[in-house]
Coordinates of C-alpha atoms in Angstrom, one line a residue:
Chain A
G1 CA 32.0 -64.2 -79.8
D2 CA 30.2 -60.9 -81.3
S3 CA 29.8 -58.0 -78.6
V4 CA 28.9 -54.5 -79.3
T5 CA 29.8 -51.3 -77.5
Q6 CA 27.9 -48.0 -77.6
M7 CA 28.9 -44.8 -75.1
E8 CA 27.4 -44.5 -72.2
G9 CA 24.7 -42.0 -70.9
P10 CA 22.5 -40.6 -69.8
V11 CA 23.2 -38.1 -72.6
T12 CA 21.0 -34.5 -72.0
L13 CA 20.1 -31.8 -74.6
S14 CA 18.2 -29.1 -75.5
E15 CA 15.4 -28.7 -78.0
E16 CA 16.7 -28.1 -82.0
A17 CA 20.4 -29.5 -80.5
C18 CA 22.7 -32.3 -82.8
L19 CA 22.3 -35.7 -81.8
T20 CA 25.3 -38.3 -82.2
I21 CA 25.4 -41.8 -80.5
N22 CA 28.0 -43.6 -81.1
C23 CA 28.6 -48.0 -81.1
T24 CA 30.8 -49.8 -82.3
Y25 CA 30.8 -53.5 -83.1
T26 CA 33.1 -56.7 -83.2
A27 CA 31.6 -59.5 -85.6
T28 CA 33.1 -61.6 -88.3
G29 CA 31.9 -61.7 -91.3
Y30 CA 29.6 -58.9 -92.5
P31 CA 26.9 -59.0 -89.8
S32 CA 23.6 -56.9 -90.1
L33 CA 23.4 -53.5 -87.5
F34 CA 20.2 -52.1 -86.1
W35 CA 19.2 -49.3 -83.7
Y36 CA 16.3 -50.0 -81.7
V37 CA 14.5 -47.4 -79.3
Q38 CA 12.6 -48.0 -76.3
Y39 CA 10.3 -45.2 -74.6
P40 CA 9.9 -45.9 -71.1
G41 CA 8.1 -48.4 -69.7
E42 CA 7.5 -49.8 -73.5
G43 CA 9.4 -52.5 -75.9
L44 CA 12.1 -52.1 -78.1
Q45 CA 10.7 -50.8 -81.6
L46 CA 13.1 -51.1 -84.2
L47 CA 14.4 -47.2 -85.5
L48 CA 16.4 -48.2 -88.9
K49 CA 18.9 -50.9 -89.8
A50 CA 21.7 -51.6 -92.5
T51 CA 22.7 -54.8 -93.9
K52 CA 25.9 -54.0 -95.9
A53 CA 29.1 -51.8 -95.8
D54 CA 28.1 -48.0 -96.5
D55 CA 24.5 -48.5 -96.5
K56 CA 22.6 -45.8 -94.7
G57 CA 20.2 -46.8 -92.8
S58 CA 17.4 -43.5 -91.8
N59 CA 13.9 -43.0 -90.4
K60 CA 12.4 -40.5 -88.0
G61 CA 15.1 -38.0 -89.2
F62 CA 17.6 -40.6 -87.6
E63 CA 20.0 -41.6 -90.0
A64 CA 23.2 -44.3 -89.1
T65 CA 25.5 -45.6 -91.7
Y66 CA 27.5 -49.5 -91.9
R67 CA 30.9 -48.6 -91.8
K68 CA 33.0 -51.6 -92.1
E69 CA 36.5 -49.6 -92.0
T70 CA 35.8 -48.2 -88.7
T71 CA 33.2 -51.1 -87.7
S72 CA 31.2 -48.5 -86.5
F73 CA 27.3 -47.3 -87.2
H74 CA 26.8 -43.9 -85.1
L75 CA 23.1 -42.6 -84.5
E76 CA 22.8 -39.2 -85.9
K77 CA 20.0 -36.5 -86.0
G78 CA 20.2 -33.2 -86.8
S79 CA 17.6 -31.7 -84.2
V80 CA 16.1 -34.1 -81.6
Q81 CA 13.0 -33.2 -80.4
V82 CA 11.7 -33.8 -76.6
S83 CA 9.2 -36.9 -78.1
D84 CA 13.2 -38.4 -78.8
S85 CA 13.6 -38.7 -75.2
A86 CA 14.3 -42.8 -75.1
V87 CA 16.7 -45.2 -74.6
Y88 CA 18.2 -46.6 -77.4
F89 CA 20.4 -49.7 -78.5
C90 CA 22.4 -50.7 -81.3
A91 CA 22.5 -54.2 -81.7
L92 CA 24.0 -56.6 -84.7
T93 CA 23.0 -60.1 -86.1
G94 CA 26.4 -61.6 -87.1
A95 CA 27.0 -63.6 -89.9
G96 CA 24.7 -66.8 -90.0
S97 CA 22.7 -66.2 -87.4
Y98 CA 19.5 -64.6 -86.6
Q99 CA 20.3 -64.0 -82.7
L100 CA 20.7 -59.7 -82.3
T101 CA 23.5 -59.3 -79.3
F102 CA 23.1 -55.7 -77.9
G103 CA 24.8 -52.8 -76.6
K104 CA 23.8 -51.5 -73.0
G105 CA 21.7 -49.0 -74.8
T106 CA 21.8 -45.0 -74.0
K107 CA 19.3 -42.6 -72.6
L108 CA 18.8 -39.7 -74.1
S109 CA 16.8 -36.6 -72.6
V110 CA 15.7 -34.0 -74.8
I111 CA 14.9 -30.7 -73.2
P112 CA 12.6 -27.9 -74.0
Chain B
D1 CA -4.5 -55.0 -85.9
G2 CA -1.6 -57.2 -85.7
G3 CA 1.4 -57.4 -83.1
I4 CA 2.5 -58.7 -80.0
T5 CA 0.9 -59.2 -76.9
Q6 CA 2.2 -60.0 -73.6
S7 CA 0.8 -60.2 -70.4
P8 CA -0.1 -59.2 -67.6
K9 CA 2.0 -55.7 -68.1
Y10 CA 3.1 -56.5 -64.1
L11 CA 3.4 -59.3 -62.4
F12 CA 4.5 -59.8 -58.8
R13 CA 5.2 -63.6 -57.2
K14 CA 6.4 -64.7 -53.7
E15 CA 10.2 -66.4 -53.6
G16 CA 10.0 -70.0 -54.6
Q17 CA 7.2 -69.4 -56.9
N18 CA 6.7 -70.3 -60.3
V19 CA 5.4 -67.9 -62.5
T20 CA 5.0 -68.3 -66.1
L21 CA 4.7 -65.1 -68.6
S22 CA 2.2 -65.1 -71.6
C23 CA 3.5 -63.6 -75.7
E24 CA 1.3 -64.1 -78.2
Q25 CA 1.5 -62.7 -81.6
N26 CA -0.6 -62.6 -84.8
L27 CA 1.8 -61.5 -87.4
N28 CA 2.1 -65.2 -88.7
H29 CA 6.0 -65.9 -87.6
D30 CA 8.5 -68.2 -87.0
A31 CA 10.4 -67.0 -85.0
M32 CA 10.1 -65.9 -81.7
Y33 CA 12.7 -65.3 -78.7
W34 CA 12.3 -63.8 -75.0
Y35 CA 14.6 -61.1 -73.6
R36 CA 15.6 -60.6 -70.4
Q37 CA 16.5 -56.7 -69.5
D38 CA 17.9 -55.4 -66.5
P39 CA 18.6 -52.1 -65.2
G40 CA 21.3 -49.8 -67.0
Q41 CA 22.1 -53.2 -69.2
G42 CA 21.2 -54.2 -72.7
L43 CA 18.8 -57.8 -73.6
R44 CA 20.3 -61.1 -72.9
L45 CA 18.5 -64.3 -74.9
I46 CA 17.3 -66.4 -72.6
Y47 CA 15.4 -69.3 -75.2
Y48 CA 14.1 -68.9 -78.9
S49 CA 12.0 -71.1 -81.3
Q50 CA 12.6 -70.9 -85.1
I51 CA 9.2 -73.5 -85.3
V52 CA 6.6 -75.3 -83.6
N53 CA 8.1 -78.1 -80.9
D54 CA 11.3 -76.7 -81.3
F55 CA 13.1 -74.5 -79.1
Q56 CA 17.2 -73.7 -78.2
K57 CA 18.9 -71.7 -75.1
G58 CA 19.9 -68.7 -75.6
D59 CA 22.9 -67.2 -73.2
I60 CA 20.7 -67.0 -69.7
A61 CA 18.7 -69.9 -69.9
E62 CA 19.2 -71.7 -66.4
G63 CA 16.5 -71.9 -64.5
Y64 CA 13.8 -70.4 -67.2
S65 CA 11.7 -73.1 -70.1
V66 CA 9.8 -72.7 -73.0
S67 CA 6.9 -75.1 -74.8
R68 CA 6.4 -73.7 -78.6
E69 CA 3.2 -76.1 -79.0
K70 CA 1.7 -73.1 -81.5
K71 CA 3.3 -70.8 -84.3
E72 CA 1.1 -68.0 -82.5
S73 CA 2.3 -68.9 -78.5
F74 CA 6.0 -69.1 -77.1
P75 CA 5.1 -68.9 -72.8
L76 CA 7.5 -68.5 -70.6
T77 CA 8.3 -69.8 -67.5
V78 CA 10.3 -68.7 -64.8
T79 CA 11.3 -71.4 -62.3
S80 CA 12.3 -70.8 -58.6
A81 CA 15.7 -72.3 -60.1
Q82 CA 16.3 -69.0 -61.2
K83 CA 18.3 -66.9 -58.6
N84 CA 17.7 -63.2 -59.6
P85 CA 14.4 -63.3 -61.8
T86 CA 13.4 -59.7 -61.3
A87 CA 13.4 -57.9 -64.2
F88 CA 11.6 -56.7 -67.0
Y89 CA 10.7 -59.6 -69.9
L90 CA 10.4 -58.8 -73.6
C91 CA 9.1 -61.2 -76.1
A92 CA 10.6 -60.5 -79.7
S93 CA 9.1 -62.4 -82.9
G94 CA 10.7 -62.3 -86.1
E95 CA 9.8 -63.6 -90.4
D96 CA 11.1 -66.1 -92.7
R97 CA 11.7 -63.6 -95.4
D98 CA 13.2 -61.1 -93.4
P99 CA 15.1 -62.8 -90.3
D100 CA 17.3 -60.0 -89.4
T101 CA 14.5 -57.8 -88.1
Q102 CA 12.7 -58.5 -84.5
Y103 CA 9.5 -56.9 -83.8
F104 CA 9.0 -56.5 -79.9
G105 CA 5.8 -56.8 -77.4
P106 CA 5.4 -54.1 -74.8
G107 CA 7.2 -56.5 -72.1
T108 CA 6.3 -57.5 -68.8
R109 CA 8.2 -56.5 -65.6
L110 CA 8.1 -59.7 -63.0
T111 CA 8.8 -58.7 -59.4
V112 CA 9.8 -60.9 -57.2
L113 CA 9.2 -60.6 -53.1

């Protein structure tokens, strides 16, 4: 079945540092790929998505590129802020399905 | 304001009692979903519904039940048969024209004592 593997956390960075959270997936066909963010005590918010190979999703300074050849969708940001502290989930919907399969989440803490 | 509401935010119940979690959306979305989140884990799908009066089991449906009598509402009942019900429960909805994308409510944290 479909699966998502993302780097284990927690990740602690200083403000203005560069961020990369790795995500790889296993799925048949061409899944859609997502990054969701969860702030403490809240539900999930869609951060960005990509629906086909080589697409780049971007939002709020975050970017991720759909790499079919490496089955990856790594999340990047050039300069993190304290307000970026949250748990980040990589997810996919398989071909022909609208059910989300999630990774386990990566907790990011940004310190001033 | 359009959105998804879940109530209550925190819920405490004694072991052996059934409890119903509310989920309401005014986004006019056809599809609705229930997920369970445990510490350090991703979300796991409990039930989903793509249309009124129809719903399907997800990966971990045992010990849970749902109904979908109205488009706006998708309540989840955690029954006494659920062996480990303490968790964070998230409801989501999605629209037909962009079915890949789901929008989440704020969640309900259920603690069974």
